[in-house]
JSON list of C-alpha atoms in Angstrom, two decimals:
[
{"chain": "S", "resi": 111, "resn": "UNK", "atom": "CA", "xyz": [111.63, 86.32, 194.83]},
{"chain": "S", "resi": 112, "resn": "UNK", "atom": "CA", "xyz": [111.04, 87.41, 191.31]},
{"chain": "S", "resi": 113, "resn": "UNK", "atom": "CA", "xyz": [108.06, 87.33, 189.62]},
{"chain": "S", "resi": 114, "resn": "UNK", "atom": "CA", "xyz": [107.70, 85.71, 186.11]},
{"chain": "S", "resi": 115, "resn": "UNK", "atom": "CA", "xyz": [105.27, 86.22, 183.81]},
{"chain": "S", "resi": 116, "resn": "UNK", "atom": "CA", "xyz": [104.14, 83.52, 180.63]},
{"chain": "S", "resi": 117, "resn": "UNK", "atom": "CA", "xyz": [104.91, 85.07, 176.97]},
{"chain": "S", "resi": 118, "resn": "UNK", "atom": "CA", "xyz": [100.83, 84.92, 176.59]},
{"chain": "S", "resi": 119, "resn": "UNK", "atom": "CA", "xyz": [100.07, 87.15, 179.81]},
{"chain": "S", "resi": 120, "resn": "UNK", "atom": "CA", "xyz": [102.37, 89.99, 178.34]},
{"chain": "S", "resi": 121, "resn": "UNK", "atom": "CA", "xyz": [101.06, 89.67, 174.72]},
{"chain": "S", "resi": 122, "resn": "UNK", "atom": "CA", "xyz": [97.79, 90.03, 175.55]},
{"chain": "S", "resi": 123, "resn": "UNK", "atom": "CA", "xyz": [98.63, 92.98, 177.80]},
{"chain": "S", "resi": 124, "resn": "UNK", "atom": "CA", "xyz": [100.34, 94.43, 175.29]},
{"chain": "S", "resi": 125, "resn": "UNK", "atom": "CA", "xyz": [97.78, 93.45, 172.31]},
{"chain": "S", "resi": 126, "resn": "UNK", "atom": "CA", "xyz": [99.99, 91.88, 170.57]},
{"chain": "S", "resi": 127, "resn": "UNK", "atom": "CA", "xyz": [98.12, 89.20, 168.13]},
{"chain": "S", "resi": 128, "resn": "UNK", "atom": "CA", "xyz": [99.36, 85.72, 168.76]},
{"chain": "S", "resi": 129, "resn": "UNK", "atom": "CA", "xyz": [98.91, 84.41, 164.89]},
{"chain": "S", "resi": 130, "resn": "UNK", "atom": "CA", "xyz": [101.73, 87.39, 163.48]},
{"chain": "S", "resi": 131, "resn": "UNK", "atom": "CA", "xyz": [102.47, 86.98, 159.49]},
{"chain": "S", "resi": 132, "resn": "UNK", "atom": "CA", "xyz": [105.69, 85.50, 159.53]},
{"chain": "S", "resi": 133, "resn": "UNK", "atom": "CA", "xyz": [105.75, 86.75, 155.35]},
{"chain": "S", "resi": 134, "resn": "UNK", "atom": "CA", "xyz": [105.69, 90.27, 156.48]},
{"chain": "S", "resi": 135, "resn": "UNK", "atom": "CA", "xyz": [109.90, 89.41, 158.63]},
{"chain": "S", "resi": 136, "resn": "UNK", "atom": "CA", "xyz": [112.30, 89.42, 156.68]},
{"chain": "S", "resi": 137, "resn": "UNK", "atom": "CA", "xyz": [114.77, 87.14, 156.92]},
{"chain": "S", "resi": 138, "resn": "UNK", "atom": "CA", "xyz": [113.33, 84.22, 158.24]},
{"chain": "S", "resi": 139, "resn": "UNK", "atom": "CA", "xyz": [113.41, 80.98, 157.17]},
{"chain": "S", "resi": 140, "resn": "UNK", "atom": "CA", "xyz": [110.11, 80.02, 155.41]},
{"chain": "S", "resi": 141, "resn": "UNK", "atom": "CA", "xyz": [110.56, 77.05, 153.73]},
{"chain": "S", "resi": 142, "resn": "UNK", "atom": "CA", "xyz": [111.03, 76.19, 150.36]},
{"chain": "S", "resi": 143, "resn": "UNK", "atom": "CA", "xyz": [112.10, 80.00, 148.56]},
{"chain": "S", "resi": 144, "resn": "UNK", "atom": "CA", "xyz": [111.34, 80.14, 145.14]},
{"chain": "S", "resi": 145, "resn": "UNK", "atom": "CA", "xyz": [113.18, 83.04, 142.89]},
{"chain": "S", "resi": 146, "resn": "UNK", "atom": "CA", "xyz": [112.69, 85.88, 141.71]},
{"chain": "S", "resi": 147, "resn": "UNK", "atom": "CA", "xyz": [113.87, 86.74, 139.00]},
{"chain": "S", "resi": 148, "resn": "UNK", "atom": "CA", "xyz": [111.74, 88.53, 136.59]},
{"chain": "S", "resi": 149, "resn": "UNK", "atom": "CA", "xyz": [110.80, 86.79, 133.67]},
{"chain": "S", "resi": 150, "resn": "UNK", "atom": "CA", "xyz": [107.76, 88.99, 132.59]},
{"chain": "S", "resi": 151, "resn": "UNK", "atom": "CA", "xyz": [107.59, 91.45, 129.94]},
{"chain": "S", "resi": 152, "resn": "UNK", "atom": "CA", "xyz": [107.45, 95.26, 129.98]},
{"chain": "S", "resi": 153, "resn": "UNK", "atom": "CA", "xyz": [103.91, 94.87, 131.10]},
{"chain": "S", "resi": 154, "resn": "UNK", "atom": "CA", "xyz": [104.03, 92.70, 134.02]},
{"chain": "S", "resi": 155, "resn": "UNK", "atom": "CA", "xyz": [106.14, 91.11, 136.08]},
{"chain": "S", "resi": 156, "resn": "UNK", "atom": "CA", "xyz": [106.63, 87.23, 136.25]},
{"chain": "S", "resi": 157, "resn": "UNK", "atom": "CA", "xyz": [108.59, 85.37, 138.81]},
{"chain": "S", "resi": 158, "resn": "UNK", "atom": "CA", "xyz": [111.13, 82.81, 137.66]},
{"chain": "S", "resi": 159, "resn": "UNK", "atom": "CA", "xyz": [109.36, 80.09, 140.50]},
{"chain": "S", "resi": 160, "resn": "UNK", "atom": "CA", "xyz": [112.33, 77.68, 140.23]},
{"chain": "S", "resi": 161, "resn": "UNK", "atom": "CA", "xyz": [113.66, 76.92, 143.94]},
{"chain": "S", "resi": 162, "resn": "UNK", "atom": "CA", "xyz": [116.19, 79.34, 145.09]},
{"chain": "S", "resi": 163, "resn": "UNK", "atom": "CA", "xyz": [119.02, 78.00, 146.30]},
{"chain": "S", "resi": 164, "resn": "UNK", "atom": "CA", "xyz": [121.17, 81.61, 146.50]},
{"chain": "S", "resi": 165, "resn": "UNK", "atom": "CA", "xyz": [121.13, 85.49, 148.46]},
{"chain": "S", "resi": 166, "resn": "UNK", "atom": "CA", "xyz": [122.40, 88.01, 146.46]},
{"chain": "S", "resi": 167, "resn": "UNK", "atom": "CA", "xyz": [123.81, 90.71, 147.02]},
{"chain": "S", "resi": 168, "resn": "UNK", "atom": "CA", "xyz": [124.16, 93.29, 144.03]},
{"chain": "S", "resi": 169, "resn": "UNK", "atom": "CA", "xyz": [126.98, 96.69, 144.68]},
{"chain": "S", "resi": 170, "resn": "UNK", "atom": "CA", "xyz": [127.05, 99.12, 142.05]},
{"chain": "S", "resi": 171, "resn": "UNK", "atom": "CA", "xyz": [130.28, 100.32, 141.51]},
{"chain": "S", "resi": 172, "resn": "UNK", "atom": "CA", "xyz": [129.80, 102.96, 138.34]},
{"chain": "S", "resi": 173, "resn": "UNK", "atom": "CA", "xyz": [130.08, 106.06, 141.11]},
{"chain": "S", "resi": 174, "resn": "UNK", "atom": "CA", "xyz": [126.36, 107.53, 141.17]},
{"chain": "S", "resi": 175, "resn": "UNK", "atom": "CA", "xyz": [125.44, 106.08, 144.64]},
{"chain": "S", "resi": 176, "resn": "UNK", "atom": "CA", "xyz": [122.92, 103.32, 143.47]},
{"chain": "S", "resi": 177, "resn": "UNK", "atom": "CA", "xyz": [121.42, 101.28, 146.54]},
{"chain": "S", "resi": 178, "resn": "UNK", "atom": "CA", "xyz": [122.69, 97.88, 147.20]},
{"chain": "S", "resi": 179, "resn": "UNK", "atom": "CA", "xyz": [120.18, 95.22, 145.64]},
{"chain": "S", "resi": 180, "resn": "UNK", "atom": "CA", "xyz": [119.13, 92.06, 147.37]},
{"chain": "S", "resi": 181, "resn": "UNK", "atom": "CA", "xyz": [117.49, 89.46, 145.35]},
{"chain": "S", "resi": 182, "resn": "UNK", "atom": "CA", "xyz": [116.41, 85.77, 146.18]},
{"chain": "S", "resi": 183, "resn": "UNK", "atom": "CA", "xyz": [117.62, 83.52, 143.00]},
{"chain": "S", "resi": 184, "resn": "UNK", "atom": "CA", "xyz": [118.07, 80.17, 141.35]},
{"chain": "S", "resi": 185, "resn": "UNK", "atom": "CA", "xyz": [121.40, 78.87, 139.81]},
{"chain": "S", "resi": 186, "resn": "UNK", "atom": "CA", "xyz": [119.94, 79.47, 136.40]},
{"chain": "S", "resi": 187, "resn": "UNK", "atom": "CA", "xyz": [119.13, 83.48, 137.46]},
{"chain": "S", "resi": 188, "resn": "UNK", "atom": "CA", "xyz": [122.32, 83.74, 139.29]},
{"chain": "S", "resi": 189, "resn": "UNK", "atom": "CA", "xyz": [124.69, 82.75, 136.22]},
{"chain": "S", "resi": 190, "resn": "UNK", "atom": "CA", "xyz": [122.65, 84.97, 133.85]},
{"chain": "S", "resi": 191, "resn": "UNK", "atom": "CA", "xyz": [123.41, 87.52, 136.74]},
{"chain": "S", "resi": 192, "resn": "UNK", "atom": "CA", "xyz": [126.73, 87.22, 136.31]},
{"chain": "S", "resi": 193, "resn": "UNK", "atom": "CA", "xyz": [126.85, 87.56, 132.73]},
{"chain": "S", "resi": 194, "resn": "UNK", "atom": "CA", "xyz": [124.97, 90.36, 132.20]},
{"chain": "S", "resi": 195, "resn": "UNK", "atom": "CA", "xyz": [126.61, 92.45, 135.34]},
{"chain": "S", "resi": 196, "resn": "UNK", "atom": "CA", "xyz": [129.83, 93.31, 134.35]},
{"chain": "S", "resi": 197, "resn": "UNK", "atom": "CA", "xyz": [130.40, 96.13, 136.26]},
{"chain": "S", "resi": 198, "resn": "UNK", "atom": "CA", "xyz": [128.59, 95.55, 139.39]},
{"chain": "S", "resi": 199, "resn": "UNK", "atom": "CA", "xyz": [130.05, 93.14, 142.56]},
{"chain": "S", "resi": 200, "resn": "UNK", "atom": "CA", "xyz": [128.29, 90.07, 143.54]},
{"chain": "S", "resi": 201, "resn": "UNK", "atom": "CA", "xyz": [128.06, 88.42, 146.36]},
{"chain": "S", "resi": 202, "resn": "UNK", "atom": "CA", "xyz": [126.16, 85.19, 146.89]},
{"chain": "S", "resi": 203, "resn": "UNK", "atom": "CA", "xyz": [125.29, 83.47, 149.45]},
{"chain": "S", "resi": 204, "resn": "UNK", "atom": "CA", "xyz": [123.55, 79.92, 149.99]},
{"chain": "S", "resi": 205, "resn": "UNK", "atom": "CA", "xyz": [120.29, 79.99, 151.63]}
]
């Protein structure tokens, strides 16, 4: 016979807190996303705060080895995106 034990009897051996921050995992699905884009100025930054409706993923492809970029945006951000970006491949995906 095997023994089973309930997801709160191995938590608290383990000390695991049973209220985690679901903000701090990525990737899960939170609810309404809003974007963001930055709209601020040289001084500070200002989210965009429409609802995002896309995943992006930005490549650089100009040769120096620039990390892949992730951003959470809006239609509005995403076709600005687009424009500016010339070089770079973008990939979007609805959330």
């Amino acid at each position: 016979m095997v023994k089973t034990q309930d997801a709160t009897d191995v938590e608290t051996e383990r000390g695991v807190d049973s209220a985690l921050n679901l903000d701090e995992i990525a990737g899960l699905d939170r609810g309404r996303q809003l974007c963001e884009c930055d709209h601020g100025d040289d001084e500070a930054y200002a989210a965009c705060g429409r609802k995002a409706k896309w995943r992006v993923t930005v490549d650089c492809v100009c040769g120096e080895n620039h990390p892949r970029r992730v951003e959470i945006l809006c239609s509005r951000c995403l076709r600005t995106l687009r424009q500016l970006q010339d070089r770079d491949t973008i990939t979007a995906r609805r959330l």
